[in-house]
Amino acid sequence: MRFQGTCLSFERQGAALEVLLHADPCNEIGLAMLGELERVAEAVEAGAGGARAVIFRSDRKGFCAGADLRELQAGLVDRRSAGLGRLARRLPPGVRRRLAKPVVRWEVGRFLDRIHRVFDTFDTAPLLTVAVTHGTVFGGGFELALTADVIVAEQTSRFCFPELRLGLIPGFGGIPRLERDLGNAVIRDLLLSGRSLGAQRAYEVGLVSQVVPTGKGLDVARKLAEAHARFEPATVRRAKAFLKPLPRARLDAEKREFLAMVTDPAVLAALTRFVEDEGLRPYL
């Protein structure tokens, strides 16, 4: 089983289906990346070519910097200015803006529905899922890593939810998955401070299972996959369903809250500042 896309590729290697993220600059999740993540989800649902594990990794300077904020900002600008059709553009600006909000929520909602379906597939897959992280693991990239059963963090890994700087909360399922795995004090500190956790601190609070030297994450993940392959698939399926229940109600609530916030003018203003900022800054 093999796939080569513009944003990622995957192929069977031993016991694992290995997914390599390789989109410049740091694997941002926009429509193109989402479409290829859907290909991965389809492969997983079809049995992953007989693989017993799925390994997510990156060959860029970080694991994933999160959502493609430039694409989101461009979409919001388009819909709030001229994206409602010729008839709507004849209406007064105030009326046009009020009409634009439902359209924005609908289109962002479609994207969220798709990303949630993909992430839920990874989360509940009846096989071992491993995220090998390094460097930037921010926003939506952090949320992707949280779908995995095991996070193997190389020493350079930094985990962060910077969404509050944009007037938003995480929207790809990050809060409910953190609530499932960590104590509330750690979650509130992560979200409300916007600070990042280094690999060692992430290990201490139980976010990652192992911290390994730079460049060694894939070797560790492959050994995990080989060890896991000794278990009966039916046993793994039942064990995962019991150990890792999907927090459906909270995932849906997070999505609704994100959609309620995304049409706030402060969000577009913050995204525009990010897009226009040419200085050095950490990825959001």
mmCIF file of C-alpha atoms in Angstrom:
data_model
loop_
_atom_site.group_PDB
_atom_site.id
_atom_site.type_symbol
_atom_site.label_atom_id
_atom_site.label_comp_id
_atom_site.label_asym_id
_atom_site.label_seq_id
_atom_site.Cartn_x
_atom_site.Cartn_y
_atom_site.Cartn_z
ATOM 1 C CA MET A 1 0.000 0.000 0.000
ATOM 2 C CA ARG A 2 1.516 3.294 -1.118
ATOM 3 C CA PHE A 3 0.431 6.891 -1.735
ATOM 4 C CA GLN A 4 2.491 9.892 -2.815
ATOM 5 C CA GLY A 5 0.836 13.298 -2.483
ATOM 6 C CA THR A 6 1.942 16.923 -2.435
ATOM 7 C CA CYS A 7 1.499 17.242 1.343
ATOM 8 C CA LEU A 8 2.140 13.730 2.620
ATOM 9 C CA SER A 9 2.956 10.208 1.572
ATOM 10 C CA PHE A 10 2.388 6.811 3.120
ATOM 11 C CA GLU A 11 3.532 3.259 2.570
ATOM 12 C CA ARG A 12 3.692 -0.052 4.383
ATOM 13 C CA GLN A 13 6.989 -0.630 6.191
ATOM 14 C CA GLY A 14 7.132 -3.856 8.178
ATOM 15 C CA ALA A 15 4.302 -3.936 10.712
ATOM 16 C CA ALA A 16 3.363 -0.293 10.213
ATOM 17 C CA LEU A 17 1.750 2.026 7.696
ATOM 18 C CA GLU A 18 4.109 4.997 7.871
ATOM 19 C CA VAL A 19 2.668 8.436 7.115
ATOM 20 C CA LEU A 20 5.224 11.120 6.285
ATOM 21 C CA LEU A 21 4.114 14.778 6.388
ATOM 22 C CA HIS A 22 6.232 16.816 3.958
ATOM 23 C CA ALA A 23 4.472 20.086 3.127
ATOM 24 C CA ASP A 24 6.388 23.382 3.308
ATOM 25 C CA PRO A 25 6.880 25.281 5.451
ATOM 26 C CA CYS A 26 5.737 23.153 8.405
ATOM 27 C CA ASN A 27 2.844 20.881 7.369
ATOM 28 C CA GLU A 28 0.058 23.425 7.901
ATOM 29 C CA ILE A 29 -3.395 21.877 7.638
ATOM 30 C CA GLY A 30 -5.426 23.513 4.898
ATOM 31 C CA LEU A 31 -7.664 22.079 2.199
ATOM 32 C CA ALA A 32 -4.821 20.321 0.382
ATOM 33 C CA MET A 33 -3.424 18.672 3.508
ATOM 34 C CA LEU A 34 -6.936 17.758 4.661
ATOM 35 C CA GLY A 35 -7.676 16.049 1.348
ATOM 36 C CA GLU A 36 -4.583 13.888 1.712
ATOM 37 C CA LEU A 37 -5.254 13.147 5.385
ATOM 38 C CA GLU A 38 -8.608 11.857 4.163
ATOM 39 C CA ARG A 39 -6.689 9.450 1.933
ATOM 40 C CA VAL A 40 -4.866 8.190 5.021
ATOM 41 C CA ALA A 41 -8.175 7.776 6.873
ATOM 42 C CA GLU A 42 -9.612 5.808 3.941
ATOM 43 C CA ALA A 43 -6.572 3.520 3.987
ATOM 44 C CA VAL A 44 -6.935 2.972 7.726
ATOM 45 C CA GLU A 45 -10.639 2.174 7.382
ATOM 46 C CA ALA A 46 -9.810 -0.280 4.578
ATOM 47 C CA GLY A 47 -7.424 -2.196 6.856
ATOM 48 C CA ALA A 48 -4.180 -0.266 6.335
ATOM 49 C CA GLY A 49 -2.925 -2.882 3.901
ATOM 50 C CA GLY A 50 -2.684 -5.424 6.700
ATOM 51 C CA ALA A 51 -0.468 -3.198 8.856
ATOM 52 C CA ARG A 52 -0.845 -3.488 12.610
ATOM 53 C CA ALA A 53 0.125 0.109 13.365
ATOM 54 C CA VAL A 54 0.123 3.593 11.839
ATOM 55 C CA ILE A 55 3.045 5.943 12.413
ATOM 56 C CA PHE A 56 2.771 9.687 11.772
ATOM 57 C CA ARG A 57 5.995 11.652 11.334
ATOM 58 C CA SER A 58 7.436 14.664 9.519
ATOM 59 C CA ASP A 59 10.594 15.492 7.613
ATOM 60 C CA ARG A 60 10.136 19.261 7.944
ATOM 61 C CA LYS A 61 11.504 21.515 10.723
ATOM 62 C CA GLY A 62 8.619 20.538 12.978
ATOM 63 C CA PHE A 63 5.875 17.979 13.221
ATOM 64 C CA CYS A 64 3.053 20.367 12.258
ATOM 65 C CA ALA A 65 2.499 24.077 12.849
ATOM 66 C CA GLY A 66 -1.306 23.730 12.907
ATOM 67 C CA ALA A 67 -4.049 25.077 10.686
ATOM 68 C CA ASP A 68 -3.166 27.018 7.543
ATOM 69 C CA LEU A 69 -3.936 30.464 8.931
ATOM 70 C CA ARG A 70 -3.201 32.239 5.659
ATOM 71 C CA GLU A 71 -5.796 30.119 3.903
ATOM 72 C CA LEU A 72 -8.307 30.754 6.698
ATOM 73 C CA GLN A 73 -7.687 34.502 6.619
ATOM 74 C CA ALA A 74 -8.044 34.658 2.834
ATOM 75 C CA GLY A 75 -11.319 32.746 3.030
ATOM 76 C CA LEU A 76 -12.722 35.048 5.697
ATOM 77 C CA VAL A 77 -11.740 38.154 3.735
ATOM 78 C CA ASP A 78 -13.322 36.753 0.573
ATOM 79 C CA ARG A 79 -16.616 35.849 2.228
ATOM 80 C CA ARG A 80 -16.898 39.070 4.199
ATOM 81 C CA SER A 81 -16.202 41.285 1.208
ATOM 82 C CA ALA A 82 -17.341 39.848 -2.102
ATOM 83 C CA GLY A 83 -18.127 36.200 -1.689
ATOM 84 C CA LEU A 84 -21.935 36.352 -1.489
ATOM 85 C CA GLY A 85 -22.810 36.755 -5.127
ATOM 86 C CA ARG A 86 -23.841 39.692 -7.318
ATOM 87 C CA LEU A 87 -27.278 40.168 -5.754
ATOM 88 C CA ALA A 88 -25.908 40.343 -2.224
ATOM 89 C CA ARG A 89 -23.290 42.909 -3.254
ATOM 90 C CA ARG A 90 -26.096 45.352 -4.114
ATOM 91 C CA LEU A 91 -27.238 45.324 -0.485
ATOM 92 C CA PRO A 92 -26.065 47.867 2.103
ATOM 93 C CA PRO A 93 -22.712 46.918 3.692
ATOM 94 C CA GLY A 94 -24.270 46.250 7.100
ATOM 95 C CA VAL A 95 -26.812 43.825 5.660
ATOM 96 C CA ARG A 96 -24.125 42.156 3.561
ATOM 97 C CA ARG A 97 -21.955 41.604 6.637
ATOM 98 C CA ARG A 98 -24.866 40.029 8.516
ATOM 99 C CA LEU A 99 -25.501 37.693 5.600
ATOM 100 C CA ALA A 100 -21.819 36.801 5.388
ATOM 101 C CA LYS A 101 -21.640 35.400 8.920
ATOM 102 C CA PRO A 102 -23.862 32.350 8.293
ATOM 103 C CA VAL A 103 -21.975 31.644 5.066
ATOM 104 C CA VAL A 104 -18.626 31.784 6.886
ATOM 105 C CA ARG A 105 -19.890 29.496 9.639
ATOM 106 C CA TRP A 106 -21.270 27.043 7.081
ATOM 107 C CA GLU A 107 -18.028 26.855 5.093
ATOM 108 C CA VAL A 108 -15.771 26.645 8.150
ATOM 109 C CA GLY A 109 -18.217 24.107 9.579
ATOM 110 C CA ARG A 110 -17.825 21.911 6.486
ATOM 111 C CA PHE A 111 -14.045 21.975 6.952
ATOM 112 C CA LEU A 112 -14.378 21.135 10.649
ATOM 113 C CA ASP A 113 -16.758 18.266 9.898
ATOM 114 C CA ARG A 114 -14.204 16.793 7.507
ATOM 115 C CA ILE A 115 -11.225 17.197 9.837
ATOM 116 C CA HIS A 116 -13.188 15.749 12.752
ATOM 117 C CA ARG A 117 -14.153 12.699 10.691
ATOM 118 C CA VAL A 118 -10.503 12.135 9.813
ATOM 119 C CA PHE A 119 -9.189 12.672 13.344
ATOM 120 C CA ASP A 120 -11.928 10.473 14.831
ATOM 121 C CA THR A 121 -10.894 7.710 12.403
ATOM 122 C CA PHE A 122 -7.288 7.922 13.606
ATOM 123 C CA ASP A 123 -8.398 8.118 17.235
ATOM 124 C CA THR A 124 -10.593 5.006 17.097
ATOM 125 C CA ALA A 125 -8.598 2.918 14.593
ATOM 126 C CA PRO A 126 -8.472 -0.716 15.775
ATOM 127 C CA LEU A 127 -4.673 -0.753 15.605
ATOM 128 C CA LEU A 128 -1.797 1.052 17.271
ATOM 129 C CA THR A 129 -1.314 4.697 16.245
ATOM 130 C CA VAL A 130 1.944 6.490 17.033
ATOM 131 C CA ALA A 131 2.909 10.145 16.517
ATOM 132 C CA VAL A 132 6.646 10.802 16.298
ATOM 133 C CA THR A 133 7.110 14.495 17.049
ATOM 134 C CA HIS A 134 9.931 16.984 16.853
ATOM 135 C CA GLY A 135 10.153 20.756 16.812
ATOM 136 C CA THR A 136 6.868 22.611 16.416
ATOM 137 C CA VAL A 137 3.761 20.696 17.508
ATOM 138 C CA PHE A 138 1.297 23.598 17.594
ATOM 139 C CA GLY A 139 -2.457 24.050 17.279
ATOM 140 C CA GLY A 140 -3.931 21.612 14.776
ATOM 141 C CA GLY A 141 -0.629 19.706 14.695
ATOM 142 C CA PHE A 142 -0.909 19.172 18.436
ATOM 143 C CA GLU A 143 -4.490 18.006 17.870
ATOM 144 C CA LEU A 144 -3.314 15.519 15.240
ATOM 145 C CA ALA A 145 -0.731 14.139 17.668
ATOM 146 C CA LEU A 146 -3.428 13.799 20.353
ATOM 147 C CA THR A 147 -5.369 11.377 18.155
ATOM 148 C CA ALA A 148 -2.494 8.901 18.485
ATOM 149 C CA ASP A 149 -2.404 6.163 21.104
ATOM 150 C CA VAL A 150 1.253 6.918 21.821
ATOM 151 C CA ILE A 151 3.307 10.077 21.330
ATOM 152 C CA VAL A 152 7.052 9.533 20.998
ATOM 153 C CA ALA A 153 8.610 12.962 21.425
ATOM 154 C CA GLU A 154 12.086 13.783 20.239
ATOM 155 C CA GLN A 155 13.892 16.198 22.540
ATOM 156 C CA THR A 156 13.216 19.236 20.352
ATOM 157 C CA SER A 157 9.417 18.841 20.540
ATOM 158 C CA ARG A 158 7.363 21.770 21.811
ATOM 159 C CA PHE A 159 3.607 21.454 22.305
ATOM 160 C CA CYS A 160 1.400 24.544 22.269
ATOM 161 C CA PHE A 161 -2.167 25.770 21.804
ATOM 162 C CA PRO A 162 -1.800 29.451 20.792
ATOM 163 C CA GLU A 163 -5.391 29.833 19.522
ATOM 164 C CA LEU A 164 -6.478 32.330 22.180
ATOM 165 C CA ARG A 165 -4.087 34.843 20.586
ATOM 166 C CA LEU A 166 -6.366 34.681 17.551
ATOM 167 C CA GLY A 167 -9.598 35.040 19.516
ATOM 168 C CA LEU A 168 -10.363 31.326 19.126
ATOM 169 C CA ILE A 169 -10.177 28.016 20.919
ATOM 170 C CA PRO A 170 -8.797 24.815 19.375
ATOM 171 C CA GLY A 171 -11.275 23.477 16.835
ATOM 172 C CA PHE A 172 -9.940 20.090 15.714
ATOM 173 C CA GLY A 173 -10.776 18.276 18.969
ATOM 174 C CA GLY A 174 -7.819 19.296 21.113
ATOM 175 C CA ILE A 175 -9.599 20.220 24.332
ATOM 176 C CA PRO A 176 -11.726 17.051 24.666
ATOM 177 C CA ARG A 177 -8.764 14.815 23.866
ATOM 178 C CA LEU A 178 -6.600 16.626 26.416
ATOM 179 C CA GLU A 179 -9.395 16.298 28.963
ATOM 180 C CA ARG A 180 -9.401 12.569 28.343
ATOM 181 C CA ASP A 181 -5.653 12.278 28.922
ATOM 182 C CA LEU A 182 -4.532 14.987 31.367
ATOM 183 C CA GLY A 183 -5.559 16.811 34.513
ATOM 184 C CA ASN A 184 -7.526 20.028 34.185
ATOM 185 C CA ALA A 185 -4.825 22.168 35.820
ATOM 186 C CA VAL A 186 -2.376 21.329 33.015
ATOM 187 C CA ILE A 187 -5.024 21.906 30.343
ATOM 188 C CA ARG A 188 -6.005 25.315 31.688
ATOM 189 C CA ASP A 189 -2.369 26.340 31.952
ATOM 190 C CA LEU A 190 -1.691 25.306 28.353
ATOM 191 C CA LEU A 191 -4.733 27.041 26.911
ATOM 192 C CA LEU A 192 -4.952 30.175 29.035
ATOM 193 C CA SER A 193 -1.238 30.983 29.069
ATOM 194 C CA GLY A 194 -0.472 30.093 25.457
ATOM 195 C CA ARG A 195 2.888 28.766 26.643
ATOM 196 C CA SER A 196 4.490 25.721 25.109
ATOM 197 C CA LEU A 197 5.566 22.524 26.828
ATOM 198 C CA GLY A 198 8.953 21.057 26.027
ATOM 199 C CA ALA A 199 9.347 17.332 25.549
ATOM 200 C CA GLN A 200 10.573 16.595 29.077
ATOM 201 C CA ARG A 201 7.775 18.579 30.736
ATOM 202 C CA ALA A 202 5.249 16.900 28.414
ATOM 203 C CA TYR A 203 6.568 13.540 29.611
ATOM 204 C CA GLU A 204 6.335 14.590 33.269
ATOM 205 C CA VAL A 205 2.648 15.532 32.980
ATOM 206 C CA GLY A 206 1.784 12.371 31.036
ATOM 207 C CA LEU A 207 1.243 13.896 27.599
ATOM 208 C CA VAL A 208 3.919 11.817 25.865
ATOM 209 C CA SER A 209 4.996 8.278 26.608
ATOM 210 C CA GLN A 210 8.678 8.558 25.719
ATOM 211 C CA VAL A 211 11.281 11.258 25.148
ATOM 212 C CA VAL A 212 14.052 10.196 22.795
ATOM 213 C CA PRO A 213 17.126 11.827 21.234
ATOM 214 C CA THR A 214 16.713 13.792 18.032
ATOM 215 C CA GLY A 215 16.456 11.492 15.031
ATOM 216 C CA LYS A 216 15.615 8.379 17.063
ATOM 217 C CA GLY A 217 11.824 8.683 17.175
ATOM 218 C CA LEU A 218 11.089 6.613 14.095
ATOM 219 C CA ASP A 219 13.274 3.726 15.297
ATOM 220 C CA VAL A 220 11.403 3.660 18.602
ATOM 221 C CA ALA A 221 8.019 3.823 16.851
ATOM 222 C CA ARG A 222 8.934 0.940 14.550
ATOM 223 C CA LYS A 223 9.955 -1.202 17.520
ATOM 224 C CA LEU A 224 6.631 -0.386 19.195
ATOM 225 C CA ALA A 225 4.797 -1.438 16.039
ATOM 226 C CA GLU A 226 6.683 -4.738 15.852
ATOM 227 C CA ALA A 227 5.987 -5.498 19.505
ATOM 228 C CA HIS A 228 2.327 -4.591 19.119
ATOM 229 C CA ALA A 229 1.960 -6.892 16.114
ATOM 230 C CA ARG A 230 2.156 -9.890 18.451
ATOM 231 C CA PHE A 231 -1.295 -9.113 19.858
ATOM 232 C CA GLU A 232 -4.493 -10.504 18.391
ATOM 233 C CA PRO A 233 -6.390 -7.853 16.351
ATOM 234 C CA ALA A 234 -9.709 -8.638 18.082
ATOM 235 C CA THR A 235 -8.073 -8.116 21.484
ATOM 236 C CA VAL A 236 -6.595 -4.789 20.386
ATOM 237 C CA ARG A 237 -9.955 -3.622 19.066
ATOM 238 C CA ARG A 238 -11.743 -4.325 22.339
ATOM 239 C CA ALA A 239 -8.920 -2.972 24.493
ATOM 240 C CA LYS A 240 -8.755 0.313 22.591
ATOM 241 C CA ALA A 241 -12.503 0.811 22.704
ATOM 242 C CA PHE A 242 -12.337 0.430 26.488
ATOM 243 C CA LEU A 243 -9.113 2.363 27.131
ATOM 244 C CA LYS A 244 -9.733 5.258 24.783
ATOM 245 C CA PRO A 245 -13.427 6.182 24.447
ATOM 246 C CA LEU A 246 -14.184 8.964 21.987
ATOM 247 C CA PRO A 247 -15.463 12.069 23.875
ATOM 248 C CA ARG A 248 -18.236 12.685 21.327
ATOM 249 C CA ALA A 249 -20.357 15.188 23.264
ATOM 250 C CA ARG A 250 -17.372 17.381 24.123
ATOM 251 C CA LEU A 251 -15.986 17.212 20.576
ATOM 252 C CA ASP A 252 -19.321 18.449 19.214
ATOM 253 C CA ALA A 253 -19.490 21.198 21.848
ATOM 254 C CA GLU A 254 -15.974 22.401 21.008
ATOM 255 C CA LYS A 255 -16.862 22.568 17.317
ATOM 256 C CA ARG A 256 -19.992 24.644 18.030
ATOM 257 C CA GLU A 257 -18.013 27.050 20.208
ATOM 258 C CA PHE A 258 -15.317 27.477 17.551
ATOM 259 C CA LEU A 259 -17.921 28.273 14.898
ATOM 260 C CA ALA A 260 -19.576 30.824 17.174
ATOM 261 C CA MET A 261 -16.234 32.579 17.651
ATOM 262 C CA VAL A 262 -14.827 32.476 14.117
ATOM 263 C CA THR A 263 -17.061 35.274 12.762
ATOM 264 C CA ASP A 264 -15.999 37.746 15.470
ATOM 265 C CA PRO A 265 -14.226 40.737 13.844
ATOM 266 C CA ALA A 266 -11.387 40.318 16.345
ATOM 267 C CA VAL A 267 -10.554 36.950 14.792
ATOM 268 C CA LEU A 268 -10.125 38.370 11.288
ATOM 269 C CA ALA A 269 -8.089 41.258 12.705
ATOM 270 C CA ALA A 270 -5.770 38.847 14.543
ATOM 271 C CA LEU A 271 -5.387 36.618 11.473
ATOM 272 C CA THR A 272 -4.614 39.646 9.316
ATOM 273 C CA ARG A 273 -1.921 40.766 11.763
ATOM 274 C CA PHE A 274 -0.413 37.282 11.604
ATOM 275 C CA VAL A 275 -0.456 37.162 7.795
ATOM 276 C CA GLU A 276 1.026 40.656 7.428
ATOM 277 C CA ASP A 277 3.702 40.206 10.096
ATOM 278 C CA GLU A 278 7.046 39.745 8.378
ATOM 279 C CA GLY A 279 9.085 39.569 11.578
ATOM 280 C CA LEU A 280 10.404 36.445 13.230
ATOM 281 C CA ARG A 281 7.782 34.693 15.329
ATOM 282 C CA PRO A 282 6.850 31.185 16.380
ATOM 283 C CA TYR A 283 4.326 29.440 14.172
ATOM 284 C CA LEU A 284 0.766 29.595 15.409
#
